[in-house]
Coordinates of C-alpha atoms in Angstrom, one line a residue:
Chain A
X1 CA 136.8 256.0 205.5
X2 CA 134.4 254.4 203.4
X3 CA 132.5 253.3 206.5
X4 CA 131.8 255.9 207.7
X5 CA 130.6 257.5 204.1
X6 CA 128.1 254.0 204.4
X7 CA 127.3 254.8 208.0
X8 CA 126.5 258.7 207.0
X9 CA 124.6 257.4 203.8
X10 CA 122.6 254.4 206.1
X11 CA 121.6 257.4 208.6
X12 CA 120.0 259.0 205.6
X13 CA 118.5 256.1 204.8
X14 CA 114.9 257.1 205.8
X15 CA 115.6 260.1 204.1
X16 CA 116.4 258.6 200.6
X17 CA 113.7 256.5 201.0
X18 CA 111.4 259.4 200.7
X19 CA 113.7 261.1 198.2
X20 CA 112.3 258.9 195.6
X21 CA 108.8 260.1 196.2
X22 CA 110.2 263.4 196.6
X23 CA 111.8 262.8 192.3
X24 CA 108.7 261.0 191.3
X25 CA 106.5 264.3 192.5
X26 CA 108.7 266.9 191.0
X27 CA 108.7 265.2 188.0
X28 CA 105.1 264.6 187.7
X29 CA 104.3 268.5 188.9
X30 CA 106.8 270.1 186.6
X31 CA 105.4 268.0 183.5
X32 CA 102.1 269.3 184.3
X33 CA 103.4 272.3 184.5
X34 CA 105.4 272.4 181.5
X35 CA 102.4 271.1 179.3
X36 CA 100.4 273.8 181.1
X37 CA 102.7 276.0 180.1
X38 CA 102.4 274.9 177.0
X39 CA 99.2 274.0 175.9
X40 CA 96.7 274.5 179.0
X41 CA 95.4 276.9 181.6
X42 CA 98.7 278.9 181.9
X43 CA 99.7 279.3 178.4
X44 CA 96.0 280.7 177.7
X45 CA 96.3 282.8 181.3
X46 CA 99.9 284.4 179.9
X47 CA 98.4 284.9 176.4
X48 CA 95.8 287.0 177.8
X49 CA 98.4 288.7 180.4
X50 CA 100.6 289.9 177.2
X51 CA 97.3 290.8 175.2
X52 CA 96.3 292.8 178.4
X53 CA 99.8 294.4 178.6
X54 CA 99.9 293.4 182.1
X55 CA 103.0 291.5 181.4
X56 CA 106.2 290.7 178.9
X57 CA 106.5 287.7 177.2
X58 CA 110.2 287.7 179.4
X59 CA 108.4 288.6 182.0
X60 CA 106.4 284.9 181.8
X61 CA 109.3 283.4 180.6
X62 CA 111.4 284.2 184.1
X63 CA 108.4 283.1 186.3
X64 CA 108.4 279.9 184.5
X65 CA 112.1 279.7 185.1
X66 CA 112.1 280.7 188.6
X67 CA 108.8 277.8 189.0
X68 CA 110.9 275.4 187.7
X69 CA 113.7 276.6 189.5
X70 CA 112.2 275.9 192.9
X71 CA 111.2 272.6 191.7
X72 CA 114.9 271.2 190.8
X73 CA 115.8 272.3 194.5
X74 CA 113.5 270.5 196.3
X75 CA 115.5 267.0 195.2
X76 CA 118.9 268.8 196.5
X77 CA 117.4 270.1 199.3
X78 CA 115.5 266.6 200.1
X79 CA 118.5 264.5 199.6
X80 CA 121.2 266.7 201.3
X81 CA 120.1 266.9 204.6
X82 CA 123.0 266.5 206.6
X83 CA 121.9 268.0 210.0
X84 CA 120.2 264.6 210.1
X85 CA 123.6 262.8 210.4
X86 CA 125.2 265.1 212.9
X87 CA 121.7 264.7 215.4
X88 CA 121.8 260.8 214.5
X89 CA 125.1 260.7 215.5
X90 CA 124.4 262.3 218.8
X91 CA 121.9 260.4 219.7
X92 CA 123.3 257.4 219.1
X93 CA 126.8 258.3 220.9
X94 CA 128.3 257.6 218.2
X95 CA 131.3 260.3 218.6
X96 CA 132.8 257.6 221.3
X97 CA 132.9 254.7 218.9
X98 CA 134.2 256.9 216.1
X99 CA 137.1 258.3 218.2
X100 CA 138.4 254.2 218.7
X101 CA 137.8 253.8 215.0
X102 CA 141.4 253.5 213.5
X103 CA 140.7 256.2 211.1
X104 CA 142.8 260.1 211.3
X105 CA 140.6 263.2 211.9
X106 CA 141.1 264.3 208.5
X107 CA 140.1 260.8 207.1
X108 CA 137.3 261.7 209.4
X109 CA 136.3 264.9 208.2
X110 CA 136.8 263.8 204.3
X111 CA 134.1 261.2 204.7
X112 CA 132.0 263.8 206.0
X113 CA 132.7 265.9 202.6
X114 CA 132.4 262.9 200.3
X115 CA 129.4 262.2 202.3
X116 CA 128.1 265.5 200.9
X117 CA 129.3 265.7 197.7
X118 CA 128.0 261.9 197.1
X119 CA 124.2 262.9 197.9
X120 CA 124.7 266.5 196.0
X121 CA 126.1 264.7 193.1
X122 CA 123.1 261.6 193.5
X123 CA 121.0 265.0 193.6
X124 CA 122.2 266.5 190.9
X125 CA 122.3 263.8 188.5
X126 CA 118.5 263.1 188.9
X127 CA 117.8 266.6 188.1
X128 CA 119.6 266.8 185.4
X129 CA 117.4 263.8 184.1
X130 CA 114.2 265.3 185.3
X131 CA 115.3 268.4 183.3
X132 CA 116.2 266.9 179.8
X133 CA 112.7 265.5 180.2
X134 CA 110.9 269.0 181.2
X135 CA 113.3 270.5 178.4
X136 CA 111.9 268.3 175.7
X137 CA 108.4 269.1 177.1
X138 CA 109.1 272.6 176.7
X139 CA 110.5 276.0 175.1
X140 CA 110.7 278.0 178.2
X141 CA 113.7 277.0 179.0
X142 CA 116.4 275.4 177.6
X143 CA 118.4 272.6 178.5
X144 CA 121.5 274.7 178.6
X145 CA 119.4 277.0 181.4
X146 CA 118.2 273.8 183.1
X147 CA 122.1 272.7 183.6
X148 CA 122.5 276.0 184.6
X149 CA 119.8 276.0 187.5
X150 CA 121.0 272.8 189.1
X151 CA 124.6 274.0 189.2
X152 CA 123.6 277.2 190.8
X153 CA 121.3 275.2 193.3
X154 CA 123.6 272.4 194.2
X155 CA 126.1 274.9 194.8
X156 CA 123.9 277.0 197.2
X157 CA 123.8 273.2 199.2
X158 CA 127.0 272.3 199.0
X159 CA 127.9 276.2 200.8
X160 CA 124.8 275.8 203.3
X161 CA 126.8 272.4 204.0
X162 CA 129.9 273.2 204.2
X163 CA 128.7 275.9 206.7
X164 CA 126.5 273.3 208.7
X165 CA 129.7 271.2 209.4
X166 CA 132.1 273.6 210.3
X167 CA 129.7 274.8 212.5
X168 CA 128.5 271.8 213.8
X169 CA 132.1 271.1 215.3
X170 CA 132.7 274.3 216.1
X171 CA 129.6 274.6 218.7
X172 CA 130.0 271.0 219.3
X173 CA 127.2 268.3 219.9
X174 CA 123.3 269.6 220.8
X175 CA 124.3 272.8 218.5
X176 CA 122.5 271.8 215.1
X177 CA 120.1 273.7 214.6
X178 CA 122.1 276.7 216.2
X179 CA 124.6 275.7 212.9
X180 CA 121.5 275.3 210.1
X181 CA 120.6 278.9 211.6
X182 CA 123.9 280.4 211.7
X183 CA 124.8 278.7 207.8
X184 CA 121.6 280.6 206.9
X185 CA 122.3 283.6 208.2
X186 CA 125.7 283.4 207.1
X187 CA 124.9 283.0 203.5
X188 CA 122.6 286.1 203.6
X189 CA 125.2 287.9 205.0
X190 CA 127.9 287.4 202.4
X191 CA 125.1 288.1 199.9
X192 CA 123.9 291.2 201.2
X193 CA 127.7 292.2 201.3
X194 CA 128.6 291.5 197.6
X195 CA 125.4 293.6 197.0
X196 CA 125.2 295.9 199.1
X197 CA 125.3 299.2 197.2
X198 CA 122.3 297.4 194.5
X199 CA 120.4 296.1 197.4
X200 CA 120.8 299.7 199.3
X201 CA 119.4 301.7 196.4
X202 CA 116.2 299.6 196.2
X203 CA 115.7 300.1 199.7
X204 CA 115.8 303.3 199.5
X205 CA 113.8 303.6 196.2
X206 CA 111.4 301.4 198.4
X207 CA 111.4 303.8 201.1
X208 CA 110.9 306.9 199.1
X209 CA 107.7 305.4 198.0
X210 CA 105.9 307.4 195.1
X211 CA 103.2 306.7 192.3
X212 CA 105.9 305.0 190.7
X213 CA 107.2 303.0 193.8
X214 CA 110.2 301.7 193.2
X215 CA 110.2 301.9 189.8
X216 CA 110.4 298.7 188.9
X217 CA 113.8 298.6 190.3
X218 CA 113.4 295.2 192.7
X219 CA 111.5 294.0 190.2
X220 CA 114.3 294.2 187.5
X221 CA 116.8 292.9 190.5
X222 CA 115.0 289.8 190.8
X223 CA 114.9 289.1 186.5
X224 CA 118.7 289.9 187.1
X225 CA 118.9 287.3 189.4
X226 CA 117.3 284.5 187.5
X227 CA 119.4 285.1 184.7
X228 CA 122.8 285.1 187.0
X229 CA 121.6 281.6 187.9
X230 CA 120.8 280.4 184.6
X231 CA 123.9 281.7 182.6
X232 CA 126.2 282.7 185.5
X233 CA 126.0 279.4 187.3
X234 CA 129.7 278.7 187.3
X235 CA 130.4 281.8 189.7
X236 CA 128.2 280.0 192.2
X237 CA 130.3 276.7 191.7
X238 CA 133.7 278.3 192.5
X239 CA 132.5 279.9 195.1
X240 CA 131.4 276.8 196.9
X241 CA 134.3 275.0 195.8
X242 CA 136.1 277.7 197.6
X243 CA 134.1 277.8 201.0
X244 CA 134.2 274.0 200.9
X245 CA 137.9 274.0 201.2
X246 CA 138.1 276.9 203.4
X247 CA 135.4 275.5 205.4
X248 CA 137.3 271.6 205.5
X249 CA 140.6 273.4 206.3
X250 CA 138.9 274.9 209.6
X251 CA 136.6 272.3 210.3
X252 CA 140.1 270.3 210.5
X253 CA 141.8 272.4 212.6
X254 CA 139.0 272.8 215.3
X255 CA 138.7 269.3 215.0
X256 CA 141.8 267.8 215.7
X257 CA 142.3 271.2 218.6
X258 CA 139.4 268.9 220.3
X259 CA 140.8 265.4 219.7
X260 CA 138.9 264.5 217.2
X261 CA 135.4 265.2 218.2
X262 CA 133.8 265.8 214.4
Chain B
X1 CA 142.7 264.9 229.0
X2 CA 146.3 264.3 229.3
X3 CA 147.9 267.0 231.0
X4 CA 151.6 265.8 231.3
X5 CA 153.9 262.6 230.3
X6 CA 153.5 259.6 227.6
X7 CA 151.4 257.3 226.7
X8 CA 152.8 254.1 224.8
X9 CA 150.5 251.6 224.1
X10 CA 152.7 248.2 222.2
X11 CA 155.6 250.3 222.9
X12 CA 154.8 252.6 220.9
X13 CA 153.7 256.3 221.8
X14 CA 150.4 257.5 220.8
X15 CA 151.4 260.4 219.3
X16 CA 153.3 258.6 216.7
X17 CA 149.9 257.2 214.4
X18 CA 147.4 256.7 216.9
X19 CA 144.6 255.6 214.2
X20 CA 147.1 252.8 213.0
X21 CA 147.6 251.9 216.4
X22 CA 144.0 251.8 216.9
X23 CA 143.8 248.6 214.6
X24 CA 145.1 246.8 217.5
X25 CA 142.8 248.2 220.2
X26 CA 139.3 247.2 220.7
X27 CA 136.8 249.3 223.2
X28 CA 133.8 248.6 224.6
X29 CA 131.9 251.6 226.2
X30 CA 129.3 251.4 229.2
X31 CA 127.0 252.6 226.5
X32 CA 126.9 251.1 223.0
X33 CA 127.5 254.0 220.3
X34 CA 126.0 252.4 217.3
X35 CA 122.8 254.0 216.1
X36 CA 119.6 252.2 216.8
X37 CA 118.3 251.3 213.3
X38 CA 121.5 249.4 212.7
X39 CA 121.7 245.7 212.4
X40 CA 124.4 243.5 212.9
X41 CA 124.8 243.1 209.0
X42 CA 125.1 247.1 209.1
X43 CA 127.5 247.0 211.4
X44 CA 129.3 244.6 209.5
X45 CA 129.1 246.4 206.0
X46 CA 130.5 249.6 207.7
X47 CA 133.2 247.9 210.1
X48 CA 135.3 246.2 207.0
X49 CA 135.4 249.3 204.9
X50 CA 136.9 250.8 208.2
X51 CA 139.5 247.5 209.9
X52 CA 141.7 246.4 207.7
X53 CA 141.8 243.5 209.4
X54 CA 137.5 243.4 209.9
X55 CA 136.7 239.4 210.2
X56 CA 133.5 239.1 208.8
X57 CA 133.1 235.7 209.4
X58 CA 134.4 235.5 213.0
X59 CA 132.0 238.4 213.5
X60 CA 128.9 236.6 212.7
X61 CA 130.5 233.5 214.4
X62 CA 130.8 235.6 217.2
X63 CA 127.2 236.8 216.6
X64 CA 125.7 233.5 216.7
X65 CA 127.5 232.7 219.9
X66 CA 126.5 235.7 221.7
X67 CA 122.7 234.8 220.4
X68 CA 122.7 237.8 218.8
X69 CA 120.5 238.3 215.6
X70 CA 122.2 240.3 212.8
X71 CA 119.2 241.0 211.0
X72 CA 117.4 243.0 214.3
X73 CA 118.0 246.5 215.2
X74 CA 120.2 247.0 217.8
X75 CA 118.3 249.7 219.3
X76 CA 115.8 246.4 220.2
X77 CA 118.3 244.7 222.1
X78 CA 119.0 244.2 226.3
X79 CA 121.6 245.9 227.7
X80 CA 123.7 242.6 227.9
X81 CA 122.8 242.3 224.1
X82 CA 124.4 245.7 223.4
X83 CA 127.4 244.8 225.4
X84 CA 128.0 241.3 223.6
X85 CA 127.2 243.4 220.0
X86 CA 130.5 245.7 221.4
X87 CA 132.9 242.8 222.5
X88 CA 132.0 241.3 219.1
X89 CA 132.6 244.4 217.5
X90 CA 136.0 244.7 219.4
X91 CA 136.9 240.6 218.6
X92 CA 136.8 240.9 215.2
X93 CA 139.3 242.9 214.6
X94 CA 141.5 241.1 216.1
X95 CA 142.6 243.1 218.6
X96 CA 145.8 242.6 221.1
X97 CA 144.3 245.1 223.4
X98 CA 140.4 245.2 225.0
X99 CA 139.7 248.6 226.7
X100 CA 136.6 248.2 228.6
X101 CA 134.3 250.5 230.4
X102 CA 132.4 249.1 233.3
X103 CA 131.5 245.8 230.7
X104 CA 129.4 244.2 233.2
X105 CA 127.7 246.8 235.0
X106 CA 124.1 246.7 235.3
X107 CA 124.2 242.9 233.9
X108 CA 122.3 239.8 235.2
X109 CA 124.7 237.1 236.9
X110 CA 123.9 235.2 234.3
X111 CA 124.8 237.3 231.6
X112 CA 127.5 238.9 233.6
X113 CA 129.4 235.3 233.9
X114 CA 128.9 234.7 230.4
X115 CA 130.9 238.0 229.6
X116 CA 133.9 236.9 232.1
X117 CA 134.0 233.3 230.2
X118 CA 134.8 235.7 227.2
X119 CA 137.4 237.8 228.5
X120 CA 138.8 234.8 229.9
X121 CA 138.6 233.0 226.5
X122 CA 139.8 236.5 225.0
X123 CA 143.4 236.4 227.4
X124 CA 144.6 232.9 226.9
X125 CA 145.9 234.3 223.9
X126 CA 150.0 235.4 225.3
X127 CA 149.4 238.8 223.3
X128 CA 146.0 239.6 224.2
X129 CA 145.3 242.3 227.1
X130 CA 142.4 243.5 228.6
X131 CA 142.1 247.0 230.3
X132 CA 138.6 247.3 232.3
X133 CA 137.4 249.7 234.6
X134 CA 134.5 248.2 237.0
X135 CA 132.6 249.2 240.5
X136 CA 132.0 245.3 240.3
X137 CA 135.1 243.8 242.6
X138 CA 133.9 240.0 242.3
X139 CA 134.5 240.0 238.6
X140 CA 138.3 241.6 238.9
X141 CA 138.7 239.2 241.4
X142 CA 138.1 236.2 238.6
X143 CA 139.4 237.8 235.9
X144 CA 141.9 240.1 236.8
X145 CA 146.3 239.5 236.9
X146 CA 146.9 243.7 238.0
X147 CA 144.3 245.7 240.0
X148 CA 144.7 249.4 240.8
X149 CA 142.1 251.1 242.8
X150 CA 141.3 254.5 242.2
X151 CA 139.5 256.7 244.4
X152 CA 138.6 260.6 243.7
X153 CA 141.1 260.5 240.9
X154 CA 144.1 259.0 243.1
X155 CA 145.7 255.4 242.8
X156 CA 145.1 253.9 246.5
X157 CA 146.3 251.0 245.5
X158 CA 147.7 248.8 242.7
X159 CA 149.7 245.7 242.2
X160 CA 149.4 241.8 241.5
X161 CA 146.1 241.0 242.4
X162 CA 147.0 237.9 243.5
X163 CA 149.9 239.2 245.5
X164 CA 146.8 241.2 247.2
X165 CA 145.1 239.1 248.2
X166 CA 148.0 237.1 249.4
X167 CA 149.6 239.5 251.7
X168 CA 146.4 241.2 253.0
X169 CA 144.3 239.7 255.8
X170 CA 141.6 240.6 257.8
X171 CA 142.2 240.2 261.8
X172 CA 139.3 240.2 264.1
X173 CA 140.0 241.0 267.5
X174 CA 138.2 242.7 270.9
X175 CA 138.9 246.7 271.1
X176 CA 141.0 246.2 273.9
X177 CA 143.7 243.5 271.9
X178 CA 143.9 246.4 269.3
X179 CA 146.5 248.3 271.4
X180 CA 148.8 245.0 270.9
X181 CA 148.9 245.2 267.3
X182 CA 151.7 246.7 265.7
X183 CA 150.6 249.9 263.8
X184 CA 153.1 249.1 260.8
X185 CA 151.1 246.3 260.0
X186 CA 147.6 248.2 260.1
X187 CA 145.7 249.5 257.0
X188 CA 142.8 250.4 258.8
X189 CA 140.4 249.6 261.4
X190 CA 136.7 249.3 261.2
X191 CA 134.7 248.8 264.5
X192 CA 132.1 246.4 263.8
X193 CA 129.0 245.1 266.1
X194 CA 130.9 241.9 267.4
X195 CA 134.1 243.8 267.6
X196 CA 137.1 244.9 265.7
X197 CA 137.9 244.3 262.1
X198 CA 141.3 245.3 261.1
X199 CA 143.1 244.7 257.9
X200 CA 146.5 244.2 258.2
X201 CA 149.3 244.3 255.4
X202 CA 151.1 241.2 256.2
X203 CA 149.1 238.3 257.3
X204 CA 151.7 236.1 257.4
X205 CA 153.7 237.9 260.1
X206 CA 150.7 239.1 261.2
X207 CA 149.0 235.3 262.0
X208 CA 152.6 234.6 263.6
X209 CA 152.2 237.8 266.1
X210 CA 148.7 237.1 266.9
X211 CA 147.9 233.6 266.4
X212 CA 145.2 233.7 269.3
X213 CA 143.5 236.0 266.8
X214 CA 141.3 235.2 264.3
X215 CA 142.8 235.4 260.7
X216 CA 140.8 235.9 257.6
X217 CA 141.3 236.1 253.9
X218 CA 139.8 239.4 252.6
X219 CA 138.0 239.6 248.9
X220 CA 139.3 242.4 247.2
X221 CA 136.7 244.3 247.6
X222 CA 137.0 244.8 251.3
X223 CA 140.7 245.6 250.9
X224 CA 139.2 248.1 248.3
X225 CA 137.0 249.6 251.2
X226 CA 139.2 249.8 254.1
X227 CA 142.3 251.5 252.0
X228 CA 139.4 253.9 250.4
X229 CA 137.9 254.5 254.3
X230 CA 141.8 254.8 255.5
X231 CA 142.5 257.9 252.9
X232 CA 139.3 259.7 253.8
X233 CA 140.3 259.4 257.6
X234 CA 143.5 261.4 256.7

């Protein structure tokens, strides 16, 4: 089993290679932008936003977080990649030699997970460095909320992931970016459904357009939403822990119904 | 896929624990399935994480032999090259049983004799086996202990292959001396420019009922032929 987690990571192996560019940038932009924040262009651009009412000091403080937000995905999102392992495996062939191997399906299929849970946990790890750095750099955020953010993130992966392999075997080689579409759309889905009735009555405040417009009511969604990430990260992690195992569970039973073929 | 019956491979069924019995077993595909960036040294790192009983050194060994370089990308490397990186894949395992798909298909004489030397070298070992499908007749013929010929999904036919080639002969005679030969002893008859070419399952009785006829021993792939041309007559 462990060969094939070395055989999934040496397939990535391009990929990590720029993944260390990929750290070094993130660091070096969110420093910038921390000591921006802090002592440059934007703390005097938000000073004059608050003096000009145009904006709350919160109101600064969650598009700081939500800017350096973004910037602790793009390491997940660089390293985790695993669509590139499913193509690289088709084009090699590589299904024939891995059905000879004398390794079970499931031992198959765990590598696959450990795979993933080995780059999200490689991911995760360097952000949580970059972010004690950026936390000592800064007030905005603390390194409590920082913690928070990569949970949240790395557990967005792991589901898109989880997702991507289940339907990867379920549609079966050439399919992958059917599956990266399908995860996508799957996720959305599942959000839209746990909030539908809040995301309905901003539509329709949206649609009833006034003077007022929606009266500030996506607006407030959205500062909702950063804070859920921040302080409510560990809902995010059960959930993926749960769609990981669900997700493993039929991922296993299509893949043994087709002898194997992961 | 299988449809009905058993399959035991070492006498033991498949169903039982295939992936243990898959130690034992070494394939090697018309195609090779490792990814192109890898070297031999890759190949090596992930194969003994994955064989318990991976050989690293009789896998280089085997590398050097084969003149294959474990620090180049396979993806750089001839067709034989890919086939030799498979057989040294499936050697250093140790395994009691080669599967092989068309091995030596598409290979340079050269190259292709070099690969029977190894199966050869492979099967003087009493528990080693080698399974091989192949279009190519002349290298079952040197290699080969049981043939069976399939054509359109149907076993034509399968035995000893040097019990074959023993029995079988091919009689040449004028069209108008086939009438005299028996029909049990007939496979099939191909009329050729300079007359009749009939292959005959018994050339023993056969050389003994005809000895004014001229007697000769088929290859296997012209017994292969005239069975194949006898079914699609039917």
């Amino acid at each position: 089993m462990k060969g094939l987690i070395i055989k999934d990571i040496m397939c990535l192996r391009k990929q990590l290679r720029v993944f260390g560019f990929v750290v070094a940038g993130v660091l070096a932009v969110g420093i910038m932008y921390v000591l921006s924040a802090r002592f440059g262009n934007i703390a005097s651009a938000n000073a004059r936003a608050i003096a000009d009412n145009q904006m709350e000091a919160f109101e600064i403080n969650n598009i700081a977080t939500l800017a350096l937000a973004l910037f602790m995905l793009v390491p997940l999102a660089s390293v985790g990649d695993l669509l590139n392992v499913f193509i690289a495996d088709r084009q090699a062939g590589f299904e024939k030699v891995a059905g000879i191997l004398p390794l079970s399906v499931r031992k198959r299929l765990t590598a696959r997970f450990i795979t993933i849970f080995t780059l999200f946990g490689i991911g995760a790890v360097i952000d949580v460095i970059i972010a004690f750095i950026l936390s000592v750099l800064t007030d905005i955020i603390s390194f409590a909320d920082f913690v928070g953010i990569i949970i949240s993130a790395s557990s967005l992966m792991c589901i898109y992931s989880a997702l991507v392999i289940l339907y990867c075997i379920l549609l079966g080689k050439g399919r992958e970016t059917v599956a990266m579409i399908l995860s996508l759309l799957c996720m959305v889905l599942i959000y839209v459904i746990l909030r539908f009735n809040k995301l309905k009555d901003i539509l329709i405040a949206i649609i009833a357009l006034d003077d007022t417009g929606d009266s500030g009511m996506s607006t407030d969604y959205f500062w909702d939403f950063i804070t859920f990430i921040k302080q409510k990260s560990y809902i995010l992690l059960i959930t993926a822990l749960i769609i990981m195992a669900v997700s493993y569970c039929i991922s296993y039973v299509i893949a043994d119904k087709k002898r194997g073929v992961i | 896929m299988r449809k009905s019956g058993d399959i035991k491979v070492f006498g033991r069924s498949i169903d039982e624990d295939s992936a243990s019995l898959r130690e034992d077993i070494g394939v090697v595909f018309d195609e090779m399935g490792f990814h192109e960036f890898m070297t031999g040294r890759d190949i090596n790192i992930m194969m003994k994480n994955i064989y318990k009983n991976w050989d690293e050194e009789a896998f280089f060994n085997y590398l050097k032999e084969f003149s294959l370089p474990s620090k180049k990308k396979c993806g750089s490397f001839s067709r034989g090259m890919r086939m030799k990186l498979q057989i040294a894949v499936a050697l250093s395992h140790h395994a009691k049983l080669l599967v092989m798909d068309e091995p030596t298909s598409g290979l340079d004489p050269i190259v292709r004799n070099e690969m029977i030397e190894i199966f050869r070298d492979f099967v003087v070992e009493e528990d080693h086996t080698i399974l091989l499908s192949s279009h190519i007749t002349g290298d079952l013929e040197k290699i080969a202990d049981e043939v069976v010929f399939i054509d359109g999904g149907r076993i034509i036919l399968s035995g000893n292959k040097d019990e074959i080639l023993e029995k079988h002969g091919l009689l040449k005679c004028r069209k108008d001396e086939l009438k005299e030969i028996s029909e049990s002893l007939i496979v099939n008859t191909d009329h050729g420019p300079y007359g009749e070419e009939i292959l005959v399952n018994d050339r023993e009785s056969a050389r003994k009922l005809y000895p004014e006829m001229v007697m000769e021993q088929p290859a296997l792939e012209e017994i292969m032929i005239h069975y194949v041309n006898r079914d699609r007559k039917r």
